[in-house]
């Protein structure tokens, strides 16, 4: 019995449960896959044979099987998000799944965690890729080229891995200021024009620059922020 393979298959299933439009037939497919790894268990056998059953029945025997195998199911999507994203990044970067499939799953994480846990960079990237495809230019990033979506998606997962190691909760909220070579939390200000018209703008909280800012909403900005932080620049 291959414990590592069982864990990998089960983690993949948890990802489907929490972050996709889940089809309970996946419980049956999981049971068959686990049996093929040499696991013998009565509830597992029953689950593997529920091709024509309903979700309630499949879920019942899935939970029984998890209990038999002493596997604990995560409480909810938010508690499992980081673990699943780490596994997803590894799979995309190693070629186990396609970049497009990885981006779709990352979007599911955002939806199921109510956009609260720092995965917004994948939504910004998804929007940029659409703009490049249909408008010829990105919305948030500079110099993106059409036909290179796989490259940009892989880069995004690399950025997520690095940001995760640096314990950055949400890199999209940061800004790199080229004027003072600092990574900062920008200050939002209001400017009054012609007495009545008001617009918002950002400035560096260190040097007050408004013209030399590279935002974490764009992939080029995220890459520069990480590069600066790896070079010992601190967040101000």
Coordinates of N, CA and C in Angstrom, one line a residue:
X1 N 0.8 -1.2 0.0 CA 0.0 0.0 0.0 C 0.9 1.2 0.0
X2 N 0.7 2.1 -1.0 CA 1.5 3.3 -1.1 C 0.8 4.5 -0.4
X3 N 1.3 4.8 0.8 CA 0.6 5.8 1.6 C 0.7 7.2 1.0
X4 N 1.9 7.5 0.3 CA 2.1 8.8 -0.3 C 1.1 9.0 -1.5
X5 N 0.9 7.9 -2.2 CA 0.0 8.0 -3.4 C -1.5 8.1 -2.9
X6 N -1.8 7.4 -1.8 CA -3.2 7.6 -1.2 C -3.4 9.0 -0.8
X7 N -2.4 9.6 -0.1 CA -2.5 11.0 0.3 C -2.7 11.9 -0.9
X8 N -1.9 11.7 -1.9 CA -2.0 12.6 -3.1 C -3.3 12.5 -3.7
X9 N -3.8 11.3 -3.9 CA -5.2 11.1 -4.5 C -6.3 11.8 -3.6
X10 N -6.1 11.6 -2.3 CA -7.1 12.2 -1.4 C -7.1 13.7 -1.4
X11 N -5.9 14.3 -1.4 CA -5.7 15.7 -1.4 C -6.3 16.3 -2.7
X12 N -6.1 15.6 -3.8 CA -6.7 16.1 -5.1 C -8.2 16.1 -5.0
X13 N -8.8 15.0 -4.4 CA -10.2 15.0 -4.2 C -10.8 16.1 -3.4
X14 N -10.1 16.4 -2.2 CA -10.5 17.5 -1.4 C -10.5 18.8 -2.2
X15 N -9.5 19.0 -3.1 CA -9.5 20.2 -3.9 C -10.7 20.3 -4.8
X16 N -11.1 19.1 -5.4 CA -12.3 19.1 -6.2 C -13.5 19.5 -5.4
X17 N -13.6 18.9 -4.2 CA -14.8 19.1 -3.3 C -14.9 20.6 -3.0
X18 N -13.8 21.2 -2.6 CA -13.9 22.6 -2.1 C -13.9 23.7 -3.2
X19 N -13.2 23.4 -4.3 CA -12.8 24.5 -5.2 C -13.3 24.3 -6.6
X20 N -14.2 23.4 -6.9 CA -14.8 23.2 -8.2 C -16.3 23.0 -8.1
X21 N -17.0 23.0 -9.2 CA -18.4 22.6 -9.3 C -18.4 21.1 -9.2
X22 N -18.4 20.6 -8.0 CA -18.1 19.2 -7.7 C -19.2 18.2 -8.1
X23 N -18.8 17.1 -8.8 CA -19.6 16.0 -9.1 C -19.3 14.9 -8.2
X24 N -20.3 14.4 -7.5 CA -20.0 13.3 -6.5 C -19.6 12.0 -7.1
X25 N -19.6 11.9 -8.5 CA -19.1 10.7 -9.1 C -17.6 10.7 -8.9
X26 N -17.0 11.8 -8.5 CA -15.5 11.8 -8.2 C -15.2 11.0 -6.9
X27 N -16.2 10.9 -6.0 CA -16.0 10.0 -4.9 C -15.8 8.5 -5.3
X28 N -16.6 8.1 -6.3 CA -16.5 6.8 -6.8 C -15.2 6.6 -7.5
X29 N -14.8 7.5 -8.3 CA -13.5 7.4 -9.0 C -12.4 7.4 -8.1
X30 N -12.5 8.1 -7.0 CA -11.4 8.1 -5.9 C -11.4 6.7 -5.3
X31 N -12.5 6.2 -5.0 CA -12.5 4.8 -4.4 C -11.9 3.8 -5.2
X32 N -12.2 3.8 -6.5 CA -11.5 2.9 -7.5 C -10.0 3.1 -7.5
X33 N -9.6 4.3 -7.5 CA -8.1 4.6 -7.6 C -7.5 4.1 -6.3
X34 N -8.1 4.3 -5.1 CA -7.5 3.9 -3.9 C -7.5 2.3 -3.8
X35 N -8.5 1.7 -4.3 CA -8.5 0.2 -4.4 C -7.3 -0.3 -5.2
X36 N -7.0 0.4 -6.3 CA -5.9 0.0 -7.2 C -4.6 0.2 -6.6
X37 N -4.5 1.0 -5.5 CA -3.3 1.2 -4.7 C -3.1 0.1 -3.7
X38 N -4.1 -0.9 -3.6 CA -3.9 -2.0 -2.7 C -4.7 -1.9 -1.4
X39 N -5.6 -1.0 -1.3 CA -6.4 -0.8 -0.1 C -7.6 -1.8 -0.1
X40 N -7.8 -2.5 0.9 CA -8.9 -3.4 1.0 C -9.8 -2.9 2.2
X41 N -11.1 -2.6 1.9 CA -11.9 -2.1 2.9 C -13.4 -2.2 2.5
X42 N -14.3 -2.6 3.3 CA -15.6 -2.9 2.9 C -16.4 -1.7 2.4
X43 N -16.3 -0.6 3.2 CA -16.9 0.7 2.8 C -16.4 1.2 1.5
X44 N -15.1 1.0 1.3 CA -14.4 1.4 0.1 C -15.0 0.7 -1.1
X45 N -15.2 -0.6 -1.0 CA -15.7 -1.5 -2.0 C -17.1 -1.0 -2.4
X46 N -17.9 -0.7 -1.3 CA -19.3 -0.2 -1.6 C -19.3 1.1 -2.4
X47 N -18.4 2.0 -1.9 CA -18.3 3.3 -2.6 C -17.9 3.2 -4.0
X48 N -17.0 2.3 -4.3 CA -16.5 2.1 -5.7 C -17.6 1.6 -6.6
X49 N -18.6 1.0 -6.0 CA -19.7 0.4 -6.8 C -20.9 1.3 -6.9
X50 N -20.8 2.6 -6.5 CA -22.0 3.5 -6.5 C -22.1 4.3 -7.7
X51 N -21.8 3.8 -8.9 CA -21.8 4.5 -10.1 C -23.2 5.2 -10.4
X52 N -24.3 4.4 -10.1 CA -25.6 4.9 -10.4 C -26.4 5.4 -9.1
X53 N -25.6 5.7 -8.1 CA -26.3 6.1 -6.9 C -26.3 7.7 -6.8
X54 N -26.9 8.2 -5.8 CA -27.0 9.7 -5.6 C -25.9 10.2 -4.7
X55 N -25.8 11.5 -4.7 CA -24.8 12.2 -3.9 C -24.8 11.9 -2.4
X56 N -26.0 11.8 -1.9 CA -26.2 11.5 -0.4 C -25.6 10.2 -0.1
X57 N -25.9 9.2 -0.9 CA -25.3 7.8 -0.7 C -23.8 7.8 -0.8
X58 N -23.3 8.4 -1.9 CA -21.9 8.4 -2.1 C -21.1 9.1 -1.0
X59 N -21.7 10.3 -0.6 CA -21.0 11.0 0.5 C -21.0 10.3 1.8
X60 N -22.1 9.5 2.1 CA -22.2 8.7 3.3 C -21.0 7.7 3.3
X61 N -20.8 7.0 2.2 CA -19.8 5.9 2.2 C -18.4 6.5 2.1
X62 N -18.3 7.7 1.5 CA -17.0 8.4 1.5 C -16.5 8.7 2.9
X63 N -17.4 9.3 3.7 CA -17.1 9.7 5.0 C -16.8 8.4 5.9
X64 N -17.5 7.3 5.6 CA -17.2 6.1 6.3 C -15.8 5.6 6.0
X65 N -15.5 5.7 4.7 CA -14.2 5.2 4.3 C -13.1 6.1 4.8
X66 N -13.2 7.4 4.9 CA -12.2 8.3 5.5 C -12.0 7.9 6.9
X67 N -13.1 7.6 7.6 CA -13.0 7.2 9.0 C -12.2 5.9 9.2
X68 N -12.5 4.9 8.3 CA -11.8 3.6 8.3 C -10.3 3.8 8.1
X69 N -10.0 4.7 7.2 CA -8.6 4.9 6.8 C -7.9 5.9 7.7
X70 N -8.7 6.4 8.7 CA -8.1 7.4 9.6 C -7.6 8.7 8.9
X71 N -8.4 9.1 7.9 CA -8.1 10.3 7.1 C -9.0 11.4 7.6
X72 N -8.5 12.5 8.0 CA -9.4 13.6 8.4 C -9.6 14.6 7.3
X73 N -10.9 14.9 7.1 CA -11.3 15.9 6.0 C -11.2 17.3 6.6
X74 N -10.6 18.2 5.8 CA -10.5 19.6 6.2 C -11.9 20.1 6.6
X75 N -12.0 21.1 7.5 CA -13.2 21.6 7.9 C -14.0 22.4 6.9
X76 N -13.2 23.2 6.1 CA -13.8 24.1 5.1 C -12.8 24.5 4.1
X77 N -13.3 25.3 3.1 CA -12.4 25.7 2.0 C -11.2 26.5 2.5
X78 N -11.5 27.5 3.4 CA -10.5 28.4 3.9 C -9.4 27.7 4.6
X79 N -9.7 26.7 5.4 CA -8.7 26.0 6.1 C -7.8 25.1 5.2
X80 N -8.3 24.8 4.0 CA -7.5 23.9 3.1 C -6.9 24.7 2.0
X81 N -7.2 25.9 1.8 CA -6.8 26.7 0.6 C -5.2 26.7 0.4
X82 N -4.5 27.1 1.5 CA -3.0 27.2 1.3 C -2.4 25.8 0.9
X83 N -2.8 24.8 1.6 CA -2.3 23.5 1.3 C -2.6 23.1 -0.1
X84 N -3.8 23.3 -0.6 CA -4.2 23.0 -1.9 C -3.4 23.8 -2.9
X85 N -3.3 25.1 -2.7 CA -2.6 26.0 -3.6 C -1.1 25.6 -3.7
X86 N -0.5 25.2 -2.6 CA 0.9 24.7 -2.7 C 1.0 23.5 -3.5
X87 N 0.1 22.6 -3.4 CA 0.1 21.4 -4.2 C -0.2 21.7 -5.7
X88 N -1.1 22.6 -5.9 CA -1.5 23.1 -7.3 C -0.3 23.7 -8.0
X89 N 0.4 24.6 -7.3 CA 1.6 25.2 -7.8 C 2.7 24.2 -8.3
X90 N 2.9 23.2 -7.4 CA 3.9 22.2 -7.7 C 3.5 21.4 -9.0
X91 N 2.2 21.1 -9.1 CA 1.7 20.3 -10.2 C 1.8 21.1 -11.5
X92 N 1.5 22.4 -11.5 CA 1.6 23.3 -12.7 C 3.0 23.4 -13.1
X93 N 3.9 23.7 -12.2 CA 5.3 23.9 -12.5 C 6.1 22.6 -12.9
X94 N 5.6 21.5 -12.5 CA 6.2 20.2 -12.8 C 5.6 19.6 -14.1
X95 N 4.5 20.2 -14.6 CA 3.9 19.7 -15.8 C 2.8 18.6 -15.6
X96 N 2.5 18.4 -14.3 CA 1.5 17.3 -14.0 C 0.1 17.8 -14.5
X97 N -0.2 19.1 -14.4 CA -1.5 19.6 -15.0 C -1.1 20.8 -15.9
X98 N -2.0 21.1 -16.8 CA -1.7 22.3 -17.7 C -1.9 23.6 -16.9
X99 N -1.1 24.6 -17.4 CA -1.3 25.9 -16.8 C -2.7 26.5 -16.8
X100 N -3.4 26.2 -17.9 CA -4.8 26.7 -18.0 C -5.7 26.0 -16.9
X101 N -5.5 24.7 -16.7 CA -6.3 24.0 -15.7 C -5.9 24.5 -14.3
X102 N -4.6 24.8 -14.1 CA -4.2 25.4 -12.8 C -4.8 26.7 -12.5
X103 N -4.9 27.6 -13.5 CA -5.5 28.9 -13.3 C -6.9 28.8 -13.0
X104 N -7.6 27.9 -13.7 CA -9.1 27.7 -13.4 C -9.3 27.3 -12.0
X105 N -8.5 26.4 -11.4 CA -8.6 25.9 -10.1 C -8.3 27.1 -9.1
X106 N -7.3 27.9 -9.4 CA -6.9 29.0 -8.6 C -8.1 30.0 -8.5
X107 N -8.8 30.2 -9.6 CA -9.9 31.1 -9.6 C -11.0 30.5 -8.7
X108 N -11.1 29.2 -8.7 CA -12.1 28.5 -7.8 C -11.8 28.7 -6.3
X109 N -10.5 28.8 -6.0 CA -10.1 29.1 -4.6 C -10.6 30.5 -4.2
X110 N -10.4 31.4 -5.1 CA -10.8 32.8 -4.8 C -12.3 32.8 -4.5
X111 N -13.1 32.2 -5.4 CA -14.5 32.2 -5.2 C -15.0 31.6 -3.9
X112 N -14.4 30.4 -3.6 CA -14.9 29.6 -2.4 C -14.3 30.2 -1.1
X113 N -13.3 31.0 -1.2 CA -12.8 31.7 0.1 C -13.3 33.1 0.1
X114 N -14.2 33.5 -0.7 CA -14.8 34.9 -0.7 C -13.7 36.0 -0.9
X115 N -12.7 35.6 -1.7 CA -11.7 36.6 -2.1 C -10.9 37.2 -0.9
X116 N -10.8 36.4 0.2 CA -10.2 37.0 1.4 C -8.8 36.5 1.7
X117 N -8.3 35.6 1.0 CA -7.0 34.9 1.5 C -5.8 35.2 0.7
X118 N -5.8 36.2 -0.1 CA -4.5 36.6 -0.8 C -4.2 35.8 -2.1
X119 N -5.3 35.4 -2.8 CA -5.0 34.7 -4.1 C -5.5 35.6 -5.3
X120 N -5.7 36.9 -5.0 CA -6.3 37.8 -6.0 C -5.4 37.9 -7.2
X121 N -4.1 37.7 -7.1 CA -3.2 37.8 -8.2 C -3.6 36.9 -9.4
X122 N -4.2 35.8 -9.1 CA -4.6 34.9 -10.2 C -5.8 35.5 -10.9
X123 N -6.7 36.2 -10.2 CA -7.8 36.9 -10.9 C -7.3 38.1 -11.7
X124 N -6.3 38.8 -11.2 CA -5.7 39.9 -12.0 C -5.1 39.4 -13.2
X125 N -4.4 38.2 -13.1 CA -3.7 37.6 -14.2 C -4.7 37.2 -15.3
X126 N -5.8 36.5 -14.8 CA -6.8 36.0 -15.7 C -7.4 37.1 -16.5
X127 N -7.7 38.3 -15.8 CA -8.2 39.4 -16.5 C -7.2 40.0 -17.5
X128 N -5.9 40.1 -17.1 CA -4.9 40.5 -18.0 C -4.8 39.7 -19.3
X129 N -4.9 38.4 -19.1 CA -4.8 37.4 -20.3 C -6.0 37.6 -21.2
X130 N -7.2 37.9 -20.7 CA -8.3 38.2 -21.5 C -8.1 39.5 -22.3
X131 N -7.6 40.5 -21.6 CA -7.4 41.8 -22.3 C -6.4 41.6 -23.4
X132 N -5.3 40.9 -23.1 CA -4.3 40.7 -24.2 C -4.9 40.0 -25.4
X133 N -5.7 39.0 -25.1 CA -6.3 38.2 -26.2 C -7.2 39.0 -27.0
X134 N -8.1 39.8 -26.4 CA -9.2 40.5 -27.1 C -8.9 42.0 -27.4
X135 N -8.1 42.6 -26.6 CA -7.8 44.0 -26.7 C -6.4 44.3 -27.2
X136 N -5.5 43.3 -27.1 CA -4.1 43.5 -27.6 C -3.2 44.1 -26.5
X137 N -3.7 44.3 -25.3 CA -2.9 44.8 -24.2 C -3.5 44.4 -22.9
X138 N -2.6 44.3 -21.9 CA -3.1 43.9 -20.5 C -3.7 45.1 -19.8
X139 N -4.5 44.9 -18.8 CA -5.1 45.9 -18.0 C -4.2 46.4 -16.9
X140 N -3.5 45.4 -16.2 CA -2.8 45.7 -15.0 C -1.2 45.6 -15.2
X141 N -0.8 44.8 -16.2 CA 0.6 44.5 -16.4 C 1.1 45.3 -17.6
X142 N 2.4 45.4 -17.6 CA 3.1 46.1 -18.8 C 3.7 45.0 -19.7
X143 N 3.7 45.2 -21.0 CA 4.5 44.5 -21.9 C 4.1 43.0 -22.0
X144 N 2.8 42.6 -21.7 CA 2.4 41.3 -21.9 C 2.1 41.0 -23.4
X145 N 2.5 39.8 -23.9 CA 2.3 39.5 -25.3 C 1.3 38.4 -25.5
X146 N 0.6 38.5 -26.6 CA -0.4 37.5 -26.9 C 0.3 36.1 -27.3
X147 N -0.3 35.0 -26.9 CA 0.2 33.7 -27.2 C 1.2 33.2 -26.2
X148 N 1.3 33.8 -25.1 CA 2.3 33.4 -24.1 C 1.6 33.1 -22.7
X149 N 0.3 32.8 -22.8 CA -0.4 32.6 -21.5 C 0.1 31.5 -20.6
X150 N 0.6 30.4 -21.2 CA 1.2 29.4 -20.3 C 2.4 29.9 -19.6
X151 N 3.2 30.7 -20.3 CA 4.4 31.2 -19.6 C 4.0 32.2 -18.5
X152 N 3.0 33.0 -18.7 CA 2.6 33.9 -17.6 C 1.9 33.2 -16.5
X153 N 1.2 32.2 -16.7 CA 0.5 31.4 -15.7 C 1.6 30.7 -14.8
X154 N 2.6 30.1 -15.4 CA 3.6 29.4 -14.7 C 4.4 30.4 -13.8
X155 N 4.6 31.6 -14.4 CA 5.3 32.7 -13.7 C 4.5 33.1 -12.4
X156 N 3.2 33.1 -12.6 CA 2.3 33.5 -11.5 C 2.4 32.5 -10.3
X157 N 2.5 31.2 -10.7 CA 2.6 30.2 -9.6 C 3.9 30.3 -8.9
X158 N 5.0 30.6 -9.7 CA 6.3 30.8 -9.1 C 6.3 32.0 -8.1
X159 N 5.6 33.1 -8.5 CA 5.5 34.2 -7.7 C 4.7 33.9 -6.4
X160 N 3.6 33.1 -6.5 CA 2.9 32.7 -5.4 C 3.8 31.9 -4.4
X161 N 4.5 31.0 -4.9 CA 5.4 30.2 -4.1 C 6.4 31.0 -3.3
X162 N 7.0 32.0 -4.0 CA 8.0 32.9 -3.3 C 7.3 33.8 -2.3
X163 N 6.1 34.3 -2.7 CA 5.4 35.2 -1.7 C 5.0 34.4 -0.5
X164 N 4.6 33.1 -0.7 CA 4.2 32.3 0.4 C 5.3 32.0 1.3
X165 N 6.5 31.8 0.8 CA 7.7 31.6 1.6 C 8.0 32.8 2.5
X166 N 7.8 34.0 1.9 CA 8.0 35.3 2.6 C 6.9 35.7 3.5
X167 N 5.8 34.8 3.5 CA 4.7 35.1 4.4 C 4.0 36.4 4.0
X168 N 3.9 36.7 2.7 CA 3.1 37.8 2.3 C 1.7 37.5 2.2
X169 N 0.8 38.1 2.9 CA -0.6 37.8 2.9 C -1.3 38.1 1.6
X170 N -0.9 39.2 1.0 CA -1.5 39.6 -0.3 C -0.6 40.6 -1.0
X171 N 0.2 40.0 -1.9 CA 1.2 40.8 -2.6 C 0.6 41.9 -3.5
X172 N -0.7 41.7 -3.9 CA -1.3 42.6 -4.7 C -1.6 44.0 -4.1
X173 N -1.5 44.0 -2.8 CA -1.7 45.3 -2.0 C -0.4 46.1 -1.9
X174 N 0.7 45.6 -2.3 CA 2.0 46.3 -2.2 C 2.4 47.0 -3.4
X175 N 3.3 47.9 -3.3 CA 3.8 48.7 -4.4 C 5.3 48.8 -4.3
X176 N 6.0 48.8 -5.5 CA 7.4 49.0 -5.5 C 7.6 50.5 -6.0
X177 N 8.3 51.3 -5.2 CA 8.6 52.6 -5.6 C 10.1 52.7 -6.2
X178 N 10.2 53.0 -7.4 CA 11.5 53.0 -8.1 C 12.3 54.3 -7.6
X179 N 11.5 55.3 -7.2 CA 12.2 56.6 -6.8 C 13.1 56.4 -5.6
X180 N 12.5 55.6 -4.6 CA 13.3 55.4 -3.3 C 13.7 53.9 -3.1
X181 N 13.5 53.1 -4.2 CA 13.8 51.7 -4.1 C 13.3 51.0 -2.9
X182 N 12.0 51.1 -2.7 CA 11.3 50.6 -1.5 C 10.0 49.8 -1.9
X183 N 9.7 48.8 -1.1 CA 8.4 48.1 -1.2 C 7.6 48.7 -0.1
X184 N 6.4 49.3 -0.5 CA 5.6 50.1 0.4 C 4.2 49.7 0.4
X185 N 3.5 50.0 1.5 CA 2.0 50.0 1.5 C 1.6 51.4 1.1
X186 N 1.1 51.6 -0.2 CA 0.9 53.0 -0.7 C -0.2 53.7 0.1
X187 N -0.1 55.0 0.1 CA -1.1 55.9 0.7 C -2.1 56.4 -0.3
X188 N -3.4 56.2 -0.1 CA -4.4 56.7 -1.0 C -4.8 58.1 -0.6
X189 N -4.7 59.0 -1.6 CA -5.0 60.4 -1.3 C -6.1 60.8 -2.3
X190 N -6.7 62.0 -2.0 CA -7.7 62.6 -2.9 C -7.2 63.9 -3.4
X191 N -7.5 64.1 -4.6 CA -7.0 65.4 -5.2 C -8.3 66.1 -5.8
X192 N -8.3 67.4 -5.4 CA -9.5 68.2 -5.9 C -9.0 69.0 -7.2
X193 N -9.9 68.9 -8.2 CA -9.6 69.6 -9.4 C -10.8 70.4 -9.9
X194 N -10.5 71.7 -10.2 CA -11.6 72.6 -10.6 C -12.7 72.7 -9.5
X195 N -12.2 72.6 -8.3 CA -13.0 72.8 -7.1 C -14.0 71.7 -6.7
X196 N -14.6 71.1 -7.7 CA -15.7 70.1 -7.4 C -15.2 68.7 -7.8
X197 N -14.5 68.5 -8.9 CA -14.1 67.2 -9.3 C -13.0 66.6 -8.4
X198 N -13.3 65.4 -7.9 CA -12.3 64.7 -7.0 C -11.9 63.4 -7.6
X199 N -10.6 63.1 -7.5 CA -10.1 61.8 -8.0 C -9.1 61.3 -7.0
X200 N -9.0 59.9 -6.9 CA -8.1 59.3 -6.0 C -6.7 59.0 -6.7
X201 N -5.7 59.1 -5.9 CA -4.4 58.7 -6.4 C -3.5 58.1 -5.3
X202 N -2.5 57.4 -5.6 CA -1.6 56.8 -4.7 C -0.3 57.5 -4.7
X203 N 0.3 57.5 -3.5 CA 1.7 58.0 -3.4 C 2.5 57.1 -2.5
X204 N 3.8 57.1 -2.6 CA 4.7 56.3 -1.8 C 4.7 56.9 -0.4
X205 N 4.6 56.0 0.6 CA 4.6 56.5 2.0 C 6.0 56.9 2.6
X206 N 7.0 56.7 1.7 CA 8.4 57.1 2.1 C 8.8 58.4 1.5
X207 N 8.7 58.5 0.2 CA 9.2 59.7 -0.5 C 8.1 60.5 -1.2
X208 N 6.9 60.1 -1.0 CA 5.7 60.8 -1.6 C 5.6 60.8 -3.1
X209 N 6.4 60.0 -3.7 CA 6.4 59.9 -5.2 C 5.0 59.4 -5.7
X210 N 4.6 59.9 -6.8 CA 3.3 59.4 -7.4 C 3.6 58.9 -8.8
X211 N 4.8 59.1 -9.3 CA 5.1 58.8 -10.7 C 6.0 57.5 -10.9
X212 N 6.6 57.0 -9.8 CA 7.5 55.9 -9.9 C 7.0 54.6 -9.3
X213 N 5.7 54.4 -9.3 CA 5.1 53.3 -8.6 C 4.8 52.1 -9.5
X214 N 5.2 50.9 -9.1 CA 4.9 49.7 -9.8 C 4.0 48.9 -8.9
X215 N 2.7 48.7 -9.3 CA 1.7 48.1 -8.4 C 1.7 46.6 -8.5
X216 N 1.4 46.0 -7.3 CA 1.3 44.5 -7.2 C 0.1 43.9 -7.9
X217 N -0.8 44.8 -8.5 CA -1.9 44.3 -9.3 C -1.5 43.7 -10.6
X218 N -0.3 44.1 -11.1 CA 0.3 43.6 -12.3 C 1.3 42.6 -12.1
X219 N 1.5 41.6 -13.0 CA 2.5 40.6 -12.8 C 3.9 41.1 -12.8
X220 N 4.2 42.1 -13.6 CA 5.5 42.7 -13.6 C 5.8 43.4 -12.2
X221 N 4.7 44.0 -11.7 CA 4.9 44.6 -10.3 C 5.1 43.6 -9.3
X222 N 4.4 42.5 -9.3 CA 4.6 41.4 -8.3 C 6.0 40.9 -8.4
X223 N 6.5 40.7 -9.6 CA 7.8 40.1 -9.8 C 8.9 41.1 -9.2
X224 N 8.7 42.4 -9.5 CA 9.7 43.4 -9.0 C 9.6 43.5 -7.5
X225 N 8.4 43.4 -6.9 CA 8.3 43.5 -5.4 C 9.0 42.3 -4.8
X226 N 8.9 41.1 -5.3 CA 9.5 39.9 -4.8 C 11.0 40.1 -5.0
X227 N 11.5 40.5 -6.1 CA 12.9 40.7 -6.3 C 13.5 41.7 -5.3
X228 N 12.8 42.8 -5.1 CA 13.3 43.7 -4.1 C 13.3 43.2 -2.7
X229 N 12.3 42.4 -2.3 CA 12.3 41.8 -1.0 C 13.3 40.7 -0.8
X230 N 13.6 40.0 -1.8 CA 14.7 39.0 -1.7 C 16.0 39.7 -1.6
X231 N 16.1 40.9 -2.1 CA 17.4 41.7 -1.9 C 17.4 42.4 -0.6
X232 N 16.6 42.1 0.3 CA 16.6 42.5 1.7 C 15.8 43.9 1.9
X233 N 15.2 44.4 0.8 CA 14.3 45.5 1.0 C 13.2 45.2 1.9
X234 N 12.9 46.0 2.9 CA 11.8 45.7 3.8 C 10.5 46.5 3.4
X235 N 9.4 46.0 3.8 CA 8.1 46.6 3.5 C 7.9 47.8 4.5
X236 N 7.6 48.9 3.9 CA 7.4 50.1 4.7 C 6.0 50.5 4.7

